[in-house]
XYZ file of C-alpha atoms in Angstrom:
517
model
C 0.279 0.110 0.056
C 3.102 2.201 0.980
C 4.296 1.594 -2.535
C 2.300 4.029 -4.176
C 3.834 6.640 -1.554
C 6.307 9.636 -2.914
C 8.120 10.247 0.433
C 9.836 13.040 -1.219
C 6.764 14.364 -1.614
C 4.830 13.636 1.711
C 8.235 15.458 3.314
C 8.719 18.527 1.246
C 5.022 19.328 1.718
C 5.458 18.808 5.496
C 8.177 21.326 5.060
C 6.474 23.791 3.343
C 3.353 23.634 5.157
C 5.586 23.763 8.845
C 7.232 26.881 7.195
C 3.756 28.913 6.453
C 2.666 28.078 9.762
C 5.693 29.327 11.778
C 5.963 32.410 9.816
C 2.139 32.887 10.325
C 2.560 32.655 13.736
C 5.280 35.462 13.946
C 2.615 37.418 12.676
C -0.732 36.358 14.234
C -0.054 36.310 18.130
C 0.749 40.355 18.313
C -2.764 41.332 16.546
C -4.547 38.915 19.007
C -3.056 40.670 21.937
C -2.438 44.156 20.788
C -6.010 44.357 19.523
C -7.183 44.287 23.168
C -4.428 46.333 24.720
C -5.527 49.335 22.317
C -9.056 48.539 22.968
C -8.041 49.134 26.757
C -5.567 52.116 26.161
C -8.754 53.819 23.742
C -11.510 52.903 26.828
C -9.069 54.848 29.101
C -9.122 57.994 26.462
C -13.089 57.404 26.234
C -13.391 57.520 30.099
C -10.958 60.104 30.756
C -10.900 62.391 28.259
C -7.068 62.888 28.513
C -5.733 63.312 24.654
C -2.704 61.872 25.803
C -4.058 58.272 26.067
C -5.187 58.808 22.230
C -1.883 59.500 21.312
C -0.576 56.180 22.614
C -3.464 54.526 21.504
C -2.972 55.849 18.143
C 0.405 55.044 18.520
C -0.176 51.210 18.863
C -2.740 51.272 16.538
C 0.054 51.913 13.529
C 2.057 49.039 14.839
C -1.156 46.570 14.784
C -2.189 47.591 11.385
C 1.589 47.207 10.181
C 1.217 43.654 11.543
C -2.013 42.572 11.025
C -1.213 43.281 6.932
C 1.387 41.093 6.707
C -0.401 38.256 8.718
C -3.400 37.784 6.711
C -0.992 37.261 3.489
C 0.571 33.979 5.117
C -2.612 32.527 6.303
C -4.384 32.804 3.015
C -1.617 30.989 1.743
C -1.913 28.219 4.328
C -5.653 27.633 3.187
C -4.483 27.131 -0.323
C -1.951 24.163 0.689
C -5.153 22.325 2.128
C -6.096 22.183 -1.065
C -2.904 22.374 -3.268
C -0.710 19.522 -1.118
C -3.162 17.967 0.998
C -6.178 16.670 -1.519
C -6.499 13.353 0.800
C -6.847 15.154 3.580
C -9.141 17.487 2.747
C -11.437 14.861 0.600
C -11.252 12.407 3.868
C -12.720 15.063 6.634
C -13.542 18.490 4.487
C -16.726 18.640 5.262
C -15.730 18.674 9.314
C -12.417 20.499 8.979
C -14.081 23.479 6.105
C -16.769 24.090 8.535
C -15.236 25.849 11.290
C -12.825 27.288 8.456
C -16.081 28.903 6.534
C -17.586 30.242 9.532
C -14.399 32.079 10.068
C -14.297 33.317 6.815
C -17.846 34.650 6.683
C -18.684 35.728 10.474
C -15.488 36.890 12.240
C -12.744 37.720 9.234
C -15.703 40.218 7.930
C -16.119 41.447 11.297
C -12.791 42.522 11.887
C -12.195 43.690 8.369
C -15.231 45.515 8.283
C -14.159 47.719 11.614
C -10.605 47.666 10.918
C -11.103 50.530 8.432
C -13.564 52.183 10.765
C -11.142 51.832 13.497
C -8.106 53.370 11.337
C -9.738 56.374 9.280
C -12.563 57.089 11.750
C -11.042 59.339 13.961
C -12.467 62.623 14.256
C -15.194 61.514 11.526
C -17.491 59.649 14.001
C -18.532 59.651 17.269
C -15.614 58.607 19.933
C -18.071 56.031 21.403
C -18.572 54.860 17.768
C -14.858 54.786 17.407
C -14.388 52.791 21.058
C -16.859 50.116 19.043
C -14.862 49.938 16.583
C -11.794 49.030 17.929
C -13.032 46.784 20.487
C -14.973 44.838 17.389
C -11.710 44.131 15.647
C -10.389 42.498 18.689
C -13.112 40.439 19.521
C -13.433 40.045 15.823
C -9.758 38.867 15.474
C -9.764 36.335 18.460
C -12.993 34.889 16.649
C -11.071 34.298 14.141
C -8.577 32.637 15.842
C -10.847 30.604 17.795
C -12.646 28.991 14.808
C -9.245 27.802 13.124
C -8.145 26.467 16.623
C -11.140 24.423 16.818
C -10.629 23.007 13.319
C -6.795 22.293 14.750
C -8.116 20.838 17.766
C -10.205 18.306 16.006
C -7.202 16.739 14.155
C -5.635 15.909 17.588
C -8.897 14.847 18.825
C -11.602 13.829 16.355
C -15.549 13.502 17.371
C -18.908 14.315 16.486
C -18.401 12.597 13.087
C -18.781 9.414 11.501
C -17.359 7.910 8.117
C -19.680 7.246 5.252
C -18.499 3.911 2.922
C -20.053 4.896 -0.306
C -18.387 8.176 -0.218
C -14.629 7.698 1.895
C -15.404 10.438 3.283
C -15.955 11.744 7.147
C -18.986 13.740 7.520
C -19.860 16.016 10.726
C -22.746 14.327 12.779
C -22.611 16.991 15.795
C -21.638 20.061 15.283
C -21.372 21.317 19.003
C -19.406 18.218 19.958
C -16.924 19.373 17.531
C -17.401 23.044 18.877
C -17.161 22.419 22.673
C -14.249 19.977 22.435
C -12.620 19.646 25.497
C -9.054 19.411 23.499
C -10.308 22.624 21.579
C -11.563 24.416 24.546
C -7.881 24.074 26.216
C -6.221 24.360 22.981
C -8.534 27.951 22.055
C -7.831 29.383 25.668
C -4.149 28.140 26.060
C -3.375 29.551 22.643
C -5.080 32.928 22.873
C -3.778 34.197 26.424
C -0.575 32.885 25.327
C -0.351 35.471 22.512
C -1.639 38.340 24.713
C 1.891 37.654 26.623
C 3.307 38.148 23.288
C 1.866 41.169 22.731
C 2.227 42.214 26.463
C 5.584 41.359 26.211
C 5.959 43.418 22.793
C 4.432 46.893 24.728
C 6.773 46.226 27.371
C 9.956 46.189 25.550
C 9.539 49.094 23.226
C 8.398 51.483 26.557
C 11.265 50.111 28.031
C 13.303 51.275 24.949
C 12.266 54.929 25.192
C 12.654 54.621 29.049
C 16.308 53.587 28.175
C 16.726 56.497 25.720
C 14.712 58.890 28.396
C 12.379 59.460 25.651
C 8.284 59.938 25.982
C 8.460 59.195 29.648
C 4.734 59.398 30.197
C 3.989 57.673 27.334
C 6.286 54.861 28.016
C 5.320 54.349 31.569
C 1.640 54.586 30.657
C 2.102 51.915 28.020
C 4.094 49.546 29.943
C 1.473 49.581 33.059
C -0.823 48.289 31.056
C 1.400 45.906 29.734
C 2.491 44.742 32.628
C -0.932 44.463 34.276
C -2.594 42.537 31.157
C 0.709 40.850 30.695
C 0.697 38.980 34.393
C -3.164 38.229 34.369
C -2.606 36.749 30.775
C 0.633 34.538 31.520
C -0.724 33.087 34.651
C -4.328 32.483 32.714
C -1.564 30.924 30.084
C 0.059 28.662 32.426
C -3.303 27.296 33.857
C -4.907 26.486 30.645
C -1.138 24.699 29.730
C -1.920 22.345 32.760
C -5.651 21.760 31.503
C -4.103 21.013 27.891
C -1.456 18.623 29.406
C -4.020 16.307 31.126
C -6.322 16.233 28.052
C -3.188 15.248 26.157
C -2.114 12.766 28.586
C -5.752 11.783 27.933
C -6.280 11.582 24.213
C -2.588 11.452 23.095
C -0.765 9.097 25.469
C 2.245 9.032 22.781
C 2.270 12.735 22.595
C 3.008 12.780 26.312
C 5.341 10.251 26.653
C 7.302 11.593 24.154
C 7.290 15.631 25.634
C 8.261 13.976 28.664
C 11.102 11.153 27.320
C 9.153 8.585 29.445
C 9.717 4.895 27.961
C 8.889 2.702 30.967
C 5.320 3.454 32.620
C 5.141 3.617 36.457
C 2.776 4.339 38.982
C 3.906 7.554 41.067
C 5.700 9.131 37.933
C 8.134 11.573 38.281
C 8.225 15.118 36.508
C 11.743 15.685 34.674
C 12.249 19.211 35.213
C 15.818 19.349 33.533
C 17.505 16.593 31.191
C 19.403 15.445 28.350
C 17.708 13.192 25.642
C 20.285 11.012 24.015
C 19.282 11.008 19.939
C 19.221 7.481 18.783
C 21.280 6.438 16.105
C 18.543 4.656 13.991
C 15.170 5.009 13.599
C 14.464 1.550 15.014
C 16.291 2.778 17.753
C 13.469 4.926 18.800
C 12.032 2.877 21.558
C 15.475 1.581 23.196
C 16.582 5.177 24.193
C 15.263 5.285 27.845
C 17.893 6.628 29.909
C 17.878 10.713 30.022
C 21.266 12.131 31.584
C 21.767 14.614 34.015
C 18.212 14.715 34.976
C 16.402 16.622 37.835
C 13.020 15.474 38.421
C 10.168 16.377 40.816
C 8.808 12.830 42.184
C 5.564 12.034 41.433
C 4.132 15.446 39.671
C 3.221 13.705 36.139
C 0.893 11.512 37.672
C -0.872 14.485 39.424
C -0.133 16.736 36.021
C -2.016 13.556 33.723
C -4.418 12.198 36.234
C -4.812 14.426 39.250
C -3.694 11.292 41.007
C 0.048 11.190 42.933
C 0.090 7.550 42.418
C -1.490 7.092 38.853
C 0.125 5.074 36.265
C 1.376 6.795 33.452
C 2.000 4.842 30.860
C 5.397 4.879 28.975
C 6.420 4.605 25.021
C 7.360 1.032 25.435
C 4.157 0.807 27.092
C 2.294 1.990 24.602
C 4.273 0.471 22.088
C 4.577 -3.327 23.280
C 0.905 -2.994 24.958
C 0.211 -3.355 28.794
C -2.135 -5.679 29.809
C -2.189 -4.914 33.258
C -3.280 -1.445 32.088
C -5.480 -2.519 28.964
C -3.254 -1.118 26.422
C -3.558 -2.828 22.785
C -0.140 -3.361 21.487
C 0.639 -1.761 17.877
C 0.567 -5.106 16.269
C -2.481 -5.540 17.172
C -4.085 -2.265 16.271
C -2.165 -2.609 13.082
C -3.912 -5.777 12.476
C -7.153 -4.118 13.400
C -6.294 -1.523 10.953
C -5.745 -3.625 8.239
C -8.970 -5.610 8.850
C -10.920 -2.556 8.194
C -9.054 -1.037 4.753
C -9.915 -4.465 3.778
C -13.838 -4.441 4.659
C -13.753 -1.105 3.131
C -12.991 -2.205 -0.089
C -14.871 -5.081 -0.141
C -18.068 -3.378 0.673
C -16.968 -1.054 -2.385
C -16.671 -4.060 -4.688
C -19.781 -5.494 -3.160
C -21.775 -2.404 -3.889
C -20.492 -2.759 -7.562
C -21.899 -6.121 -8.231
C -25.335 -5.170 -6.524
C -24.572 -7.800 -3.668
C -26.490 -6.632 -0.596
C -25.751 -9.393 1.454
C -21.872 -9.490 0.983
C -21.992 -5.705 1.349
C -23.782 -5.694 4.581
C -21.144 -7.993 6.379
C -18.818 -5.907 5.100
C -19.912 -2.624 6.499
C -20.378 -4.716 10.031
C -16.952 -5.741 9.760
C -15.683 -2.320 8.922
C -17.736 -0.674 11.732
C -16.515 -2.703 14.275
C -12.594 -2.195 13.407
C -12.615 1.455 12.424
C -11.421 2.810 15.481
C -7.992 1.433 14.703
C -8.589 2.451 10.932
C -5.399 4.872 10.531
C -2.970 2.014 11.905
C -3.862 -0.334 8.937
C -1.486 1.795 6.788
C 2.022 1.125 9.043
C 3.755 -2.156 8.452
C 5.162 -3.884 11.165
C 7.526 -0.797 12.383
C 6.527 0.359 15.837
C 9.321 2.882 15.573
C 7.243 5.053 13.002
C 4.692 5.975 15.419
C 6.831 7.085 18.085
C 7.179 11.211 17.173
C 10.593 12.777 17.747
C 11.551 12.349 21.686
C 14.252 14.931 21.910
C 12.447 17.378 19.699
C 9.163 17.398 22.018
C 10.879 17.313 25.046
C 12.946 19.984 24.304
C 9.923 22.353 22.997
C 7.893 21.425 26.370
C 10.462 22.745 28.268
C 11.474 25.936 26.679
C 7.918 26.794 26.254
C 6.980 26.349 29.976
C 10.575 27.804 31.230
C 9.760 31.114 29.185
C 6.850 31.300 30.556
C 7.200 31.249 34.307
C 10.017 33.797 33.639
C 7.667 36.024 31.751
C 5.221 35.774 35.373
C 8.288 36.753 37.075
C 8.601 39.526 34.749
C 5.557 41.032 34.561
C 5.240 40.988 38.611
C 8.359 42.804 38.913
C 7.677 45.223 35.989
C 4.418 46.196 37.543
C 5.567 46.810 40.851
C 7.742 48.601 39.758
C 5.655 51.281 37.767
C 3.048 51.245 40.846
C 5.877 52.506 42.740
C 7.305 55.001 40.005
C 10.687 53.496 40.007
C 10.247 51.471 36.757
C 12.477 54.016 34.527
C 15.406 54.009 36.665
C 15.519 50.023 36.578
C 17.617 49.239 33.327
C 18.337 45.949 34.193
C 14.645 45.462 34.282
C 14.475 47.531 31.044
C 16.962 45.809 28.975
C 15.523 42.248 30.143
C 12.084 43.519 28.826
C 13.635 44.710 25.639
C 15.400 41.101 25.025
C 12.316 39.086 26.231
C 10.560 39.885 22.597
C 12.284 37.421 20.788
C 11.970 34.720 23.834
C 8.432 35.440 23.630
C 8.252 34.601 19.846
C 10.526 31.738 20.456
C 8.193 30.209 23.121
C 5.124 30.505 20.844
C 6.800 28.486 18.331
C 8.022 25.708 20.484
C 4.301 25.438 22.001
C 3.270 24.760 18.299
C 6.397 22.275 17.844
C 4.930 20.379 20.360
C 1.477 20.726 19.281
C 2.034 19.422 15.711
C 4.952 17.264 15.605
C 4.032 15.679 19.089
C 0.857 13.907 16.913
C 3.196 12.489 14.242
C 3.127 10.588 12.439
C -0.630 11.357 12.442
C -2.519 14.405 10.206
C -5.627 13.137 12.092
C -5.115 11.306 15.275
C -5.790 7.565 14.973
C -7.433 7.549 11.354
C -5.203 8.973 8.657
C -1.410 9.180 8.523
C -0.153 11.921 7.477
C 2.190 9.947 4.695
C -1.317 9.306 2.929
C -3.207 13.152 3.421
C -0.729 13.947 1.124
C -1.163 15.200 -3.187
C -0.575 13.146 -5.889
C 1.978 15.960 -6.911
C 5.379 15.913 -8.015
C 7.936 16.631 -5.449
C 9.900 19.034 -7.645
C 6.864 21.133 -7.568
C 6.224 21.446 -4.288
C 10.487 21.773 -3.827
C 10.138 24.984 -5.729
C 7.089 26.600 -4.447
C 8.909 25.992 -0.529
C 12.020 28.080 -1.935
C 9.354 30.682 -3.306
C 7.711 30.872 -0.382
C 11.036 30.820 1.913
C 12.104 34.089 0.206
C 8.849 35.164 0.004
C 8.006 35.443 3.919
C 11.351 36.283 4.482
C 11.294 39.535 2.986
C 7.573 40.387 4.283
C 9.088 39.537 7.534
C 12.528 41.713 6.982
C 9.852 44.873 5.482
C 7.695 44.312 8.518
C 10.759 44.696 10.825
C 12.207 47.819 8.948
C 8.636 49.363 8.607
C 8.140 48.761 12.690
C 11.814 50.004 13.758
C 11.408 53.271 11.774
C 8.015 53.536 13.244
C 9.328 53.166 17.173
C 12.074 55.569 16.097
C 9.535 58.230 15.101
C 7.643 57.761 18.341
C 4.131 58.800 19.400
C 4.732 62.392 18.318
C 1.606 62.220 16.560
C 0.184 58.690 16.891
C 3.155 57.579 15.512
C 2.046 58.513 11.738
C 4.827 60.892 11.479
């Protein structure tokens, strides 16, 4: 079966999608968080009537506009790639995956696009409260866009609310609310948008810190950094809480990803959380299962068991349990899942053949067999090589620790900056101002690490347990994907350089007239 798969096309398609998504996520989180920060600032302006707050709002609004325009370009390309590079995937689950994307385009994107024009060009042309309403609508609309996209992504991690139609070989949505209110989707949305608020707060705090170090626009910078510290502290604490919820759902729905994230090979009761460690690299793909000793490890006793199941003595399965099976804990070996998956695939083929010959009895028997074994349908595409079902342990292990470590650091940063801002000593705290500036790229690094864990951790699946990534790709020439990969790489890098250049120029100009000079 896999003889028909061109793995070169699979690899280049994955690389192209990863490239586009990672560049897209450079622009999006700043938009999500900055839109609310701008809304807070304009609300204070309307409440106080102080023109300084209007100037502050317009400055950050200009930076928001630059980032928003470039973010749209990369987002549109992502959606086109589902059709060009992942047509088998789009066929298999397009009826479900397409629904939230369509709602995102029709409702959320139109909402933010309509009001963004009023927000930028409506100053002094409409009543102040009407302008404030437009600003809040842009903030809500941009976050609603994220909601629908993250629902679609969460469904790929935990497919619910659908059934497989054997006549069309497509999955169809049965229960919209089950997809919308999936616990994985709720945690993913809350964790992702709150981490975006953290990034935007770090961005505002860092830029404000630069103005304070340069002794320029002191009042503007002090007020901006205070707003950023309050919003950032609330968001960073909330991000930690939702991250804990996401980890718990991961342990329940995607245990292999959870085990890889921890470098956890052999299951045990009262499993410790590894705060730090070095993962030895396997020499070959087939050795993934055998690398089970982390070096220089520092662990917190029983914390992983509590994090996964809210029980300090709970059993947490390891990679070896999930691959080889563990009868004591009801875990089926991968080899058995592959056999069941093969039965489902063969039964589907038999059903189609029987339908062609109008053999209703044979079709009915084949359909029953298919439905009884559909749970492990995707496993049928794998040969008896368990190494292919284990995601990269080093990549997931380090991504998780970078994300969590930086998240804890941001809580401390915002707390100190807030206290110093309230005491009126922030402009004298050069160490913390420099730290705020240096933290801007670290906030982007934390976001990228989070997405690496989310997407690389579920490999080799594009839809968990149902569709392997390798069979989702389009039947196209690898050379075409390779050419467009490099074209996109040049285009996105050019856009990023253009954005940074424009933003730096705008920041150096300062908030003289709202940053538009």
